[in-house]
Amino acid sequence: MNKLYQKYNLGFLQNARRLVFYISWQIFCRYTPPHFHRFRILILNIFGAKVGYNCFVYSSVKIWDPKNLIMHKESCLGPRVNVYNVAEINIGERANVSQDTTLCTAS
């Protein structure tokens, strides 16, 4: 019984953290001007992502869990990219994920 409760708590905490990130992204990043990439990267890094400050992340990007996102230098998540990263997604150096693309690590 106790193990079941612990698993539920971990799931609840993870979902609560993702909800706080989603609300923060909608309030602070969703409607920022296109050239505010560094501000959006700061918000992602606060929530556990590993994104370099010379990367590009557009405001219309949807990220399921920022702690599972790694972006190396000069990589880009274009407009309207959907990152459904249940597991870790590692975007290489100078990689460009074009608009309207979905990256999925769930099965």
mmCIF file of N, CA, C and O in Angstrom:
data_model
loop_
_atom_site.group_PDB
_atom_site.id
_atom_site.type_symbol
_atom_site.label_atom_id
_atom_site.label_comp_id
_atom_site.label_asym_id
_atom_site.label_seq_id
_atom_site.Cartn_x
_atom_site.Cartn_y
_atom_site.Cartn_z
ATOM 1 N N MET A 1 0.819 -1.192 0.000
ATOM 2 C CA MET A 1 0.000 0.000 0.000
ATOM 3 C C MET A 1 0.864 1.258 0.000
ATOM 4 O O MET A 1 0.581 2.196 -0.717
ATOM 5 N N ASN A 2 1.941 1.241 0.767
ATOM 6 C CA ASN A 2 2.800 2.404 0.853
ATOM 7 C C ASN A 2 3.520 2.677 -0.472
ATOM 8 O O ASN A 2 3.680 3.815 -0.882
ATOM 9 N N LYS A 3 3.958 1.609 -1.192
ATOM 10 C CA LYS A 3 4.634 1.786 -2.477
ATOM 11 C C LYS A 3 3.690 2.401 -3.503
ATOM 12 O O LYS A 3 4.090 3.236 -4.297
ATOM 13 N N LEU A 4 2.447 1.981 -3.484
ATOM 14 C CA LEU A 4 1.461 2.548 -4.403
ATOM 15 C C LEU A 4 1.277 4.039 -4.128
ATOM 16 O O LEU A 4 1.229 4.853 -5.052
ATOM 17 N N TYR A 5 1.249 4.417 -2.890
ATOM 18 C CA TYR A 5 1.106 5.822 -2.524
ATOM 19 C C TYR A 5 2.317 6.632 -2.980
ATOM 20 O O TYR A 5 2.175 7.733 -3.482
ATOM 21 N N GLN A 6 3.532 6.077 -2.837
ATOM 22 C CA GLN A 6 4.729 6.772 -3.279
ATOM 23 C C GLN A 6 4.719 6.975 -4.793
ATOM 24 O O GLN A 6 5.066 8.033 -5.289
ATOM 25 N N LYS A 7 4.316 5.964 -5.568
ATOM 26 C CA LYS A 7 4.251 6.114 -7.018
ATOM 27 C C LYS A 7 3.232 7.182 -7.398
ATOM 28 O O LYS A 7 3.463 7.966 -8.304
ATOM 29 N N TYR A 8 2.111 7.218 -6.694
ATOM 30 C CA TYR A 8 1.100 8.233 -6.987
ATOM 31 C C TYR A 8 1.638 9.618 -6.680
ATOM 32 O O TYR A 8 1.444 10.558 -7.435
ATOM 33 N N ASN A 9 2.384 9.768 -5.597
ATOM 34 C CA ASN A 9 2.965 11.066 -5.257
ATOM 35 C C ASN A 9 3.957 11.533 -6.313
ATOM 36 O O ASN A 9 3.967 12.682 -6.693
ATOM 37 N N LEU A 10 4.813 10.634 -6.793
ATOM 38 C CA LEU A 10 5.770 11.019 -7.820
ATOM 39 C C LEU A 10 5.042 11.450 -9.082
ATOM 40 O O LEU A 10 5.416 12.424 -9.714
ATOM 41 N N GLY A 11 4.002 10.722 -9.452
ATOM 42 C CA GLY A 11 3.231 11.101 -10.626
ATOM 43 C C GLY A 11 2.530 12.431 -10.425
ATOM 44 O O GLY A 11 2.496 13.265 -11.325
ATOM 45 N N PHE A 12 1.997 12.651 -9.258
ATOM 46 C CA PHE A 12 1.310 13.910 -8.961
ATOM 47 C C PHE A 12 2.282 15.083 -9.018
ATOM 48 O O PHE A 12 1.995 16.118 -9.604
ATOM 49 N N LEU A 13 3.470 14.904 -8.416
ATOM 50 C CA LEU A 13 4.459 15.985 -8.412
ATOM 51 C C LEU A 13 4.938 16.302 -9.825
ATOM 52 O O LEU A 13 5.112 17.466 -10.187
ATOM 53 N N GLN A 14 5.148 15.258 -10.620
ATOM 54 C CA GLN A 14 5.574 15.480 -11.998
ATOM 55 C C GLN A 14 4.487 16.210 -12.787
ATOM 56 O O GLN A 14 4.770 17.150 -13.525
ATOM 57 N N ASN A 15 3.251 15.804 -12.619
ATOM 58 C CA ASN A 15 2.158 16.474 -13.318
ATOM 59 C C ASN A 15 1.979 17.909 -12.836
ATOM 60 O O ASN A 15 1.696 18.803 -13.639
ATOM 61 N N ALA A 16 2.170 18.146 -11.558
ATOM 62 C CA ALA A 16 2.061 19.507 -11.031
ATOM 63 C C ALA A 16 3.171 20.390 -11.588
ATOM 64 O O ALA A 16 2.930 21.540 -11.975
ATOM 65 N N ARG A 17 4.388 19.848 -11.673
ATOM 66 C CA ARG A 17 5.509 20.606 -12.226
ATOM 67 C C ARG A 17 5.255 20.929 -13.703
ATOM 68 O O ARG A 17 5.508 22.049 -14.159
ATOM 69 N N ARG A 18 4.740 19.966 -14.453
ATOM 70 C CA ARG A 18 4.435 20.210 -15.865
ATOM 71 C C ARG A 18 3.328 21.247 -16.020
ATOM 72 O O ARG A 18 3.358 22.068 -16.939
ATOM 73 N N LEU A 19 2.340 21.221 -15.128
ATOM 74 C CA LEU A 19 1.256 22.204 -15.174
ATOM 75 C C LEU A 19 1.780 23.611 -14.893
ATOM 76 O O LEU A 19 1.418 24.569 -15.590
ATOM 77 N N VAL A 20 2.667 23.732 -13.910
ATOM 78 C CA VAL A 20 3.260 25.043 -13.603
ATOM 79 C C VAL A 20 4.080 25.531 -14.799
ATOM 80 O O VAL A 20 4.035 26.712 -15.164
ATOM 81 N N PHE A 21 4.820 24.627 -15.448
ATOM 82 C CA PHE A 21 5.576 25.019 -16.639
ATOM 83 C C PHE A 21 4.631 25.472 -17.753
ATOM 84 O O PHE A 21 4.865 26.501 -18.389
ATOM 85 N N TYR A 22 3.565 24.723 -17.992
ATOM 86 C CA TYR A 22 2.626 25.076 -19.060
ATOM 87 C C TYR A 22 2.024 26.465 -18.823
ATOM 88 O O TYR A 22 1.978 27.293 -19.740
ATOM 89 N N ILE A 23 1.606 26.731 -17.603
ATOM 90 C CA ILE A 23 1.018 28.038 -17.280
ATOM 91 C C ILE A 23 2.070 29.140 -17.427
ATOM 92 O O ILE A 23 1.800 30.200 -17.993
ATOM 93 N N SER A 24 3.293 28.883 -16.950
ATOM 94 C CA SER A 24 4.369 29.866 -17.075
ATOM 95 C C SER A 24 4.691 30.149 -18.537
ATOM 96 O O SER A 24 4.905 31.303 -18.924
ATOM 97 N N TRP A 25 4.736 29.103 -19.354
ATOM 98 C CA TRP A 25 5.033 29.286 -20.781
ATOM 99 C C TRP A 25 3.946 30.130 -21.449
ATOM 100 O O TRP A 25 4.242 31.019 -22.236
ATOM 101 N N GLN A 26 2.677 29.848 -21.118
ATOM 102 C CA GLN A 26 1.573 30.598 -21.710
ATOM 103 C C GLN A 26 1.598 32.069 -21.284
ATOM 104 O O GLN A 26 1.331 32.955 -22.090
ATOM 105 N N ILE A 27 1.940 32.325 -20.041
ATOM 106 C CA ILE A 27 1.936 33.705 -19.535
ATOM 107 C C ILE A 27 3.167 34.478 -20.010
ATOM 108 O O ILE A 27 3.055 35.599 -20.494
ATOM 109 N N PHE A 28 4.356 33.888 -19.859
ATOM 110 C CA PHE A 28 5.588 34.639 -20.077
ATOM 111 C C PHE A 28 6.188 34.502 -21.478
ATOM 112 O O PHE A 28 6.933 35.380 -21.901
ATOM 113 N N CYS A 29 5.914 33.416 -22.181
ATOM 114 C CA CYS A 29 6.640 33.159 -23.431
ATOM 115 C C CYS A 29 5.770 33.122 -24.677
ATOM 116 O O CYS A 29 6.240 33.463 -25.754
ATOM 117 N N ARG A 30 4.558 32.708 -24.562
ATOM 118 C CA ARG A 30 3.728 32.446 -25.731
ATOM 119 C C ARG A 30 3.552 33.668 -26.624
ATOM 120 O O ARG A 30 3.515 33.545 -27.839
ATOM 121 N N TYR A 31 3.460 34.829 -26.051
ATOM 122 C CA TYR A 31 3.179 36.034 -26.832
ATOM 123 C C TYR A 31 4.356 37.008 -26.843
ATOM 124 O O TYR A 31 4.162 38.194 -27.029
ATOM 125 N N THR A 32 5.566 36.491 -26.680
ATOM 126 C CA THR A 32 6.747 37.345 -26.752
ATOM 127 C C THR A 32 7.117 37.604 -28.209
ATOM 128 O O THR A 32 6.778 36.805 -29.087
ATOM 129 N N PRO A 33 7.813 38.695 -28.484
ATOM 130 C CA PRO A 33 8.247 38.965 -29.856
ATOM 131 C C PRO A 33 9.190 37.871 -30.372
ATOM 132 O O PRO A 33 9.849 37.177 -29.577
ATOM 133 N N PRO A 34 9.278 37.695 -31.683
ATOM 134 C CA PRO A 34 10.079 36.601 -32.249
ATOM 135 C C PRO A 34 11.547 36.597 -31.843
ATOM 136 O O PRO A 34 12.145 35.536 -31.722
ATOM 137 N N HIS A 35 12.148 37.730 -31.584
ATOM 138 C CA HIS A 35 13.577 37.773 -31.276
ATOM 139 C C HIS A 35 13.897 37.589 -29.786
ATOM 140 O O HIS A 35 15.043 37.750 -29.394
ATOM 141 N N PHE A 36 12.938 37.222 -28.964
ATOM 142 C CA PHE A 36 13.157 36.998 -27.528
ATOM 143 C C PHE A 36 13.563 35.555 -27.228
ATOM 144 O O PHE A 36 13.130 34.970 -26.246
ATOM 145 N N HIS A 37 14.423 34.969 -28.032
ATOM 146 C CA HIS A 37 14.820 33.571 -27.855
ATOM 147 C C HIS A 37 15.503 33.337 -26.511
ATOM 148 O O HIS A 37 15.233 32.351 -25.834
ATOM 149 N N ARG A 38 16.380 34.236 -26.120
ATOM 150 C CA ARG A 38 17.125 34.036 -24.868
ATOM 151 C C ARG A 38 16.219 34.058 -23.648
ATOM 152 O O ARG A 38 16.444 33.322 -22.694
ATOM 153 N N PHE A 39 15.179 34.850 -23.670
ATOM 154 C CA PHE A 39 14.236 34.871 -22.558
ATOM 155 C C PHE A 39 13.494 33.537 -22.471
ATOM 156 O O PHE A 39 13.334 32.973 -21.390
ATOM 157 N N ARG A 40 13.051 33.016 -23.612
ATOM 158 C CA ARG A 40 12.356 31.721 -23.612
ATOM 159 C C ARG A 40 13.291 30.598 -23.177
ATOM 160 O O ARG A 40 12.892 29.682 -22.454
ATOM 161 N N ILE A 41 14.558 30.678 -23.573
ATOM 162 C CA ILE A 41 15.539 29.678 -23.148
ATOM 163 C C ILE A 41 15.767 29.761 -21.642
ATOM 164 O O ILE A 41 15.900 28.733 -20.970
ATOM 165 N N LEU A 42 15.769 30.963 -21.092
ATOM 166 C CA LEU A 42 15.895 31.125 -19.641
ATOM 167 C C LEU A 42 14.744 30.419 -18.921
ATOM 168 O O LEU A 42 14.969 29.687 -17.946
ATOM 169 N N ILE A 43 13.526 30.599 -19.396
ATOM 170 C CA ILE A 43 12.371 29.930 -18.777
ATOM 171 C C ILE A 43 12.517 28.416 -18.878
ATOM 172 O O ILE A 43 12.271 27.685 -17.912
ATOM 173 N N LEU A 44 12.931 27.904 -20.043
ATOM 174 C CA LEU A 44 13.140 26.463 -20.195
ATOM 175 C C LEU A 44 14.199 25.948 -19.234
ATOM 176 O O LEU A 44 14.016 24.908 -18.595
ATOM 177 N N ASN A 45 15.308 26.665 -19.113
ATOM 178 C CA ASN A 45 16.381 26.229 -18.213
ATOM 179 C C ASN A 45 15.951 26.265 -16.752
ATOM 180 O O ASN A 45 16.371 25.435 -15.956
ATOM 181 N N ILE A 46 15.106 27.208 -16.379
ATOM 182 C CA ILE A 46 14.584 27.258 -15.015
ATOM 183 C C ILE A 46 13.799 25.983 -14.704
ATOM 184 O O ILE A 46 13.859 25.458 -13.593
ATOM 185 N N PHE A 47 13.086 25.458 -15.695
ATOM 186 C CA PHE A 47 12.284 24.257 -15.492
ATOM 187 C C PHE A 47 13.039 22.968 -15.806
ATOM 188 O O PHE A 47 12.428 21.914 -15.932
ATOM 189 N N GLY A 48 14.362 23.027 -15.949
ATOM 190 C CA GLY A 48 15.165 21.813 -16.024
ATOM 191 C C GLY A 48 15.688 21.433 -17.387
ATOM 192 O O GLY A 48 16.385 20.426 -17.518
ATOM 193 N N ALA A 49 15.382 22.191 -18.424
ATOM 194 C CA ALA A 49 15.931 21.896 -19.745
ATOM 195 C C ALA A 49 17.417 22.246 -19.764
ATOM 196 O O ALA A 49 17.892 23.033 -18.939
ATOM 197 N N LYS A 50 18.137 21.644 -20.698
ATOM 198 C CA LYS A 50 19.549 21.968 -20.891
ATOM 199 C C LYS A 50 19.682 22.555 -22.284
ATOM 200 O O LYS A 50 19.931 21.849 -23.253
ATOM 201 N N VAL A 51 19.476 23.874 -22.362
ATOM 202 C CA VAL A 51 19.467 24.573 -23.641
ATOM 203 C C VAL A 51 20.509 25.685 -23.575
ATOM 204 O O VAL A 51 20.494 26.500 -22.651
ATOM 205 N N GLY A 52 21.390 25.729 -24.578
ATOM 206 C CA GLY A 52 22.394 26.781 -24.645
ATOM 207 C C GLY A 52 21.766 28.110 -25.039
ATOM 208 O O GLY A 52 20.752 28.157 -25.730
ATOM 209 N N TYR A 53 22.382 29.195 -24.608
ATOM 210 C CA TYR A 53 21.817 30.516 -24.873
ATOM 211 C C TYR A 53 22.013 30.984 -26.315
ATOM 212 O O TYR A 53 21.510 32.012 -26.702
ATOM 213 N N ASN A 54 22.728 30.217 -27.121
ATOM 214 C CA ASN A 54 22.868 30.560 -28.530
ATOM 215 C C ASN A 54 21.939 29.706 -29.405
ATOM 216 O O ASN A 54 22.117 29.617 -30.608
ATOM 217 N N CYS A 55 20.931 29.084 -28.795
ATOM 218 C CA CYS A 55 19.911 28.315 -29.524
ATOM 219 C C CYS A 55 18.727 29.218 -29.845
ATOM 220 O O CYS A 55 18.648 30.347 -29.371
ATOM 221 N N PHE A 56 17.803 28.701 -30.630
ATOM 222 C CA PHE A 56 16.604 29.445 -30.998
ATOM 223 C C PHE A 56 15.384 28.592 -30.662
ATOM 224 O O PHE A 56 15.282 27.451 -31.109
ATOM 225 N N VAL A 57 14.466 29.150 -29.885
ATOM 226 C CA VAL A 57 13.205 28.483 -29.544
ATOM 227 C C VAL A 57 12.097 29.492 -29.800
ATOM 228 O O VAL A 57 12.060 30.563 -29.185
ATOM 229 N N TYR A 58 11.199 29.151 -30.710
ATOM 230 C CA TYR A 58 10.119 30.076 -31.051
ATOM 231 C C TYR A 58 8.988 29.986 -30.037
ATOM 232 O O TYR A 58 8.815 28.970 -29.347
ATOM 233 N N SER A 59 8.192 31.040 -29.957
ATOM 234 C CA SER A 59 7.162 31.139 -28.920
ATOM 235 C C SER A 59 6.002 30.169 -29.123
ATOM 236 O O SER A 59 5.313 29.825 -28.170
ATOM 237 N N SER A 60 5.794 29.697 -30.338
ATOM 238 C CA SER A 60 4.676 28.784 -30.600
ATOM 239 C C SER A 60 5.033 27.314 -30.385
ATOM 240 O O SER A 60 4.208 26.440 -30.623
ATOM 241 N N VAL A 61 6.238 27.039 -29.903
ATOM 242 C CA VAL A 61 6.662 25.670 -29.608
ATOM 243 C C VAL A 61 5.872 25.134 -28.424
ATOM 244 O O VAL A 61 5.609 25.850 -27.457
ATOM 245 N N LYS A 62 5.479 23.857 -28.498
ATOM 246 C CA LYS A 62 4.816 23.185 -27.373
ATOM 247 C C LYS A 62 5.755 22.100 -26.858
ATOM 248 O O LYS A 62 6.154 21.213 -27.602
ATOM 249 N N ILE A 63 6.090 22.168 -25.575
ATOM 250 C CA ILE A 63 7.012 21.213 -24.963
ATOM 251 C C ILE A 63 6.292 20.513 -23.827
ATOM 252 O O ILE A 63 5.755 21.159 -22.932
ATOM 253 N N TRP A 64 6.274 19.182 -23.873
ATOM 254 C CA TRP A 64 5.553 18.398 -22.877
ATOM 255 C C TRP A 64 6.274 18.420 -21.535
ATOM 256 O O TRP A 64 5.661 18.636 -20.504
ATOM 257 N N ASP A 65 7.593 18.173 -21.523
ATOM 258 C CA ASP A 65 8.354 18.149 -20.272
ATOM 259 C C ASP A 65 9.740 18.752 -20.506
ATOM 260 O O ASP A 65 10.588 18.121 -21.137
ATOM 261 N N PRO A 66 9.980 19.955 -20.035
ATOM 262 C CA PRO A 66 11.260 20.611 -20.334
ATOM 263 C C PRO A 66 12.484 19.912 -19.747
ATOM 264 O O PRO A 66 13.574 20.033 -20.283
ATOM 265 N N LYS A 67 12.327 19.147 -18.676
ATOM 266 C CA LYS A 67 13.510 18.499 -18.095
ATOM 267 C C LYS A 67 14.059 17.392 -18.994
ATOM 268 O O LYS A 67 15.185 16.953 -18.822
ATOM 269 N N ASN A 68 13.291 16.960 -19.978
ATOM 270 C CA ASN A 68 13.742 15.938 -20.918
ATOM 271 C C ASN A 68 14.219 16.534 -22.237
ATOM 272 O O ASN A 68 14.301 15.836 -23.235
ATOM 273 N N LEU A 69 14.529 17.820 -22.253
ATOM 274 C CA LEU A 69 14.964 18.490 -23.481
ATOM 275 C C LEU A 69 16.410 18.944 -23.354
ATOM 276 O O LEU A 69 16.771 19.643 -22.412
ATOM 277 N N ILE A 70 17.242 18.521 -24.322
ATOM 278 C CA ILE A 70 18.629 18.956 -24.404
ATOM 279 C C ILE A 70 18.836 19.512 -25.811
ATOM 280 O O ILE A 70 18.538 18.850 -26.799
ATOM 281 N N MET A 71 19.329 20.749 -25.880
ATOM 282 C CA MET A 71 19.630 21.367 -27.169
ATOM 283 C C MET A 71 21.074 21.854 -27.142
ATOM 284 O O MET A 71 21.472 22.598 -26.257
ATOM 285 N N HIS A 72 21.854 21.419 -28.129
ATOM 286 C CA HIS A 72 23.253 21.837 -28.222
ATOM 287 C C HIS A 72 23.361 23.147 -28.986
ATOM 288 O O HIS A 72 22.379 23.645 -29.535
ATOM 289 N N LYS A 73 24.553 23.695 -29.067
ATOM 290 C CA LYS A 73 24.729 25.059 -29.565
ATOM 291 C C LYS A 73 24.211 25.251 -30.987
ATOM 292 O O LYS A 73 24.323 24.369 -31.832
ATOM 293 N N GLU A 74 23.585 26.404 -31.182
ATOM 294 C CA GLU A 74 23.052 26.872 -32.452
ATOM 295 C C GLU A 74 21.980 25.968 -33.044
ATOM 296 O O GLU A 74 21.768 25.957 -34.252
ATOM 297 N N SER A 75 21.294 25.188 -32.216
ATOM 298 C CA SER A 75 20.167 24.392 -32.711
ATOM 299 C C SER A 75 18.889 25.221 -32.615
ATOM 300 O O SER A 75 18.844 26.245 -31.936
ATOM 301 N N CYS A 76 17.844 24.762 -33.297
ATOM 302 C CA CYS A 76 16.639 25.578 -33.410
ATOM 303 C C CYS A 76 15.384 24.709 -33.362
ATOM 304 O O CYS A 76 15.318 23.662 -33.998
ATOM 305 N N LEU A 77 14.394 25.155 -32.596
ATOM 306 C CA LEU A 77 13.042 24.601 -32.641
ATOM 307 C C LEU A 77 12.178 25.647 -33.330
ATOM 308 O O LEU A 77 11.909 26.710 -32.773
ATOM 309 N N GLY A 78 11.752 25.350 -34.537
ATOM 310 C CA GLY A 78 11.030 26.314 -35.350
ATOM 311 C C GLY A 78 9.601 26.545 -34.882
ATOM 312 O O GLY A 78 9.135 25.953 -33.901
ATOM 313 N N PRO A 79 8.873 27.407 -35.599
ATOM 314 C CA PRO A 79 7.492 27.725 -35.228
ATOM 315 C C PRO A 79 6.584 26.502 -35.243
ATOM 316 O O PRO A 79 6.687 25.651 -36.118
ATOM 317 N N ARG A 80 5.725 26.417 -34.248
ATOM 318 C CA ARG A 80 4.685 25.399 -34.133
ATOM 319 C C ARG A 80 5.225 23.968 -34.022
ATOM 320 O O ARG A 80 4.549 23.018 -34.388
ATOM 321 N N VAL A 81 6.432 23.801 -33.506
ATOM 322 C CA VAL A 81 6.986 22.463 -33.275
ATOM 323 C C VAL A 81 6.364 21.907 -32.004
ATOM 324 O O VAL A 81 6.233 22.599 -30.998
ATOM 325 N N ASN A 82 5.973 20.643 -32.051
ATOM 326 C CA ASN A 82 5.395 19.959 -30.897
ATOM 327 C C ASN A 82 6.424 18.950 -30.388
ATOM 328 O O ASN A 82 6.762 18.004 -31.095
ATOM 329 N N VAL A 83 6.926 19.159 -29.168
ATOM 330 C CA VAL A 83 7.926 18.280 -28.565
ATOM 331 C C VAL A 83 7.229 17.457 -27.475
ATOM 332 O O VAL A 83 7.030 17.936 -26.367
ATOM 333 N N TYR A 84 6.839 16.219 -27.828
ATOM 334 C CA TYR A 84 6.196 15.324 -26.867
ATOM 335 C C TYR A 84 7.282 14.400 -26.318
ATOM 336 O O TYR A 84 7.480 13.291 -26.770
ATOM 337 N N ASN A 85 8.009 14.900 -25.325
ATOM 338 C CA ASN A 85 9.212 14.219 -24.840
ATOM 339 C C ASN A 85 8.977 13.545 -23.497
ATOM 340 O O ASN A 85 9.402 14.032 -22.467
ATOM 341 N N VAL A 86 8.355 12.376 -23.542
ATOM 342 C CA VAL A 86 8.191 11.570 -22.329
ATOM 343 C C VAL A 86 9.567 11.074 -21.873
ATOM 344 O O VAL A 86 9.849 11.016 -20.688
ATOM 345 N N ALA A 87 10.425 10.749 -22.831
ATOM 346 C CA ALA A 87 11.822 10.420 -22.548
ATOM 347 C C ALA A 87 12.681 11.558 -23.094
ATOM 348 O O ALA A 87 12.176 12.501 -23.698
ATOM 349 N N GLU A 88 13.975 11.442 -22.907
ATOM 350 C CA GLU A 88 14.882 12.526 -23.286
ATOM 351 C C GLU A 88 14.965 12.717 -24.800
ATOM 352 O O GLU A 88 15.045 11.755 -25.561
ATOM 353 N N ILE A 89 14.940 13.967 -25.219
ATOM 354 C CA ILE A 89 15.185 14.337 -26.613
ATOM 355 C C ILE A 89 16.453 15.177 -26.628
ATOM 356 O O ILE A 89 16.571 16.157 -25.900
ATOM 357 N N ASN A 90 17.396 14.771 -27.467
ATOM 358 C CA ASN A 90 18.691 15.423 -27.568
ATOM 359 C C ASN A 90 18.831 15.969 -28.988
ATOM 360 O O ASN A 90 18.952 15.204 -29.935
ATOM 361 N N ILE A 91 18.811 17.284 -29.140
ATOM 362 C CA ILE A 91 18.911 17.919 -30.446
ATOM 363 C C ILE A 91 20.351 18.361 -30.633
ATOM 364 O O ILE A 91 20.886 19.129 -29.840
ATOM 365 N N GLY A 92 20.983 17.851 -31.682
ATOM 366 C CA GLY A 92 22.409 18.050 -31.896
ATOM 367 C C GLY A 92 22.791 19.460 -32.296
ATOM 368 O O GLY A 92 21.948 20.326 -32.554
ATOM 369 N N GLU A 93 24.085 19.661 -32.374
ATOM 370 C CA GLU A 93 24.659 20.959 -32.704
ATOM 371 C C GLU A 93 24.240 21.384 -34.114
ATOM 372 O O GLU A 93 24.323 20.604 -35.067
ATOM 373 N N ARG A 94 23.751 22.603 -34.228
ATOM 374 C CA ARG A 94 23.319 23.230 -35.479
ATOM 375 C C ARG A 94 22.182 22.489 -36.167
ATOM 376 O O ARG A 94 22.000 22.607 -37.382
ATOM 377 N N ALA A 95 21.403 21.723 -35.420
ATOM 378 C CA ALA A 95 20.235 21.041 -35.985
ATOM 379 C C ALA A 95 19.055 22.008 -36.021
ATOM 380 O O ALA A 95 18.875 22.816 -35.122
ATOM 381 N N ASN A 96 18.261 21.903 -37.055
ATOM 382 C CA ASN A 96 17.110 22.774 -37.221
ATOM 383 C C ASN A 96 15.862 21.900 -37.326
ATOM 384 O O ASN A 96 15.721 21.145 -38.286
ATOM 385 N N VAL A 97 14.972 21.997 -36.359
ATOM 386 C CA VAL A 97 13.699 21.276 -36.409
ATOM 387 C C VAL A 97 12.700 22.248 -37.011
ATOM 388 O O VAL A 97 12.344 23.253 -36.402
ATOM 389 N N SER A 98 12.259 21.943 -38.218
ATOM 390 C CA SER A 98 11.466 22.874 -39.000
ATOM 391 C C SER A 98 10.039 23.005 -38.474
ATOM 392 O O SER A 98 9.582 22.212 -37.650
ATOM 393 N N GLN A 99 9.318 24.006 -38.986
ATOM 394 C CA GLN A 99 7.974 24.311 -38.517
ATOM 395 C C GLN A 99 7.006 23.139 -38.729
ATOM 396 O O GLN A 99 7.166 22.339 -39.621
ATOM 397 N N ASP A 100 6.011 23.075 -37.844
ATOM 398 C CA ASP A 100 4.939 22.069 -37.879
ATOM 399 C C ASP A 100 5.443 20.638 -37.767
ATOM 400 O O ASP A 100 4.841 19.714 -38.285
ATOM 401 N N THR A 101 6.545 20.436 -37.055
ATOM 402 C CA THR A 101 7.105 19.112 -36.858
ATOM 403 C C THR A 101 6.748 18.612 -35.459
ATOM 404 O O THR A 101 6.621 19.390 -34.537
ATOM 405 N N THR A 102 6.584 17.287 -35.331
ATOM 406 C CA THR A 102 6.342 16.683 -34.031
ATOM 407 C C THR A 102 7.496 15.749 -33.695
ATOM 408 O O THR A 102 7.832 14.870 -34.476
ATOM 409 N N LEU A 103 8.116 15.959 -32.538
ATOM 410 C CA LEU A 103 9.122 15.051 -32.006
ATOM 411 C C LEU A 103 8.474 14.273 -30.877
ATOM 412 O O LEU A 103 7.953 14.865 -29.932
ATOM 413 N N CYS A 104 8.481 12.944 -30.984
ATOM 414 C CA CYS A 104 7.760 12.105 -30.013
ATOM 415 C C CYS A 104 8.652 10.994 -29.502
ATOM 416 O O CYS A 104 9.241 10.264 -30.307
ATOM 417 N N THR A 105 8.749 10.849 -28.180
ATOM 418 C CA THR A 105 9.498 9.748 -27.587
ATOM 419 C C THR A 105 8.599 8.808 -26.811
ATOM 420 O O THR A 105 9.084 7.980 -26.067
ATOM 421 N N ALA A 106 7.302 8.937 -26.959
ATOM 422 C CA ALA A 106 6.379 8.002 -26.308
ATOM 423 C C ALA A 106 5.995 6.917 -27.304
ATOM 424 O O ALA A 106 6.022 7.119 -28.511
ATOM 425 N N SER A 107 5.626 5.748 -26.795
ATOM 426 C CA SER A 107 5.264 4.673 -27.720
ATOM 427 C C SER A 107 3.778 4.435 -27.743
ATOM 428 O O SER A 107 3.038 4.832 -26.919
#
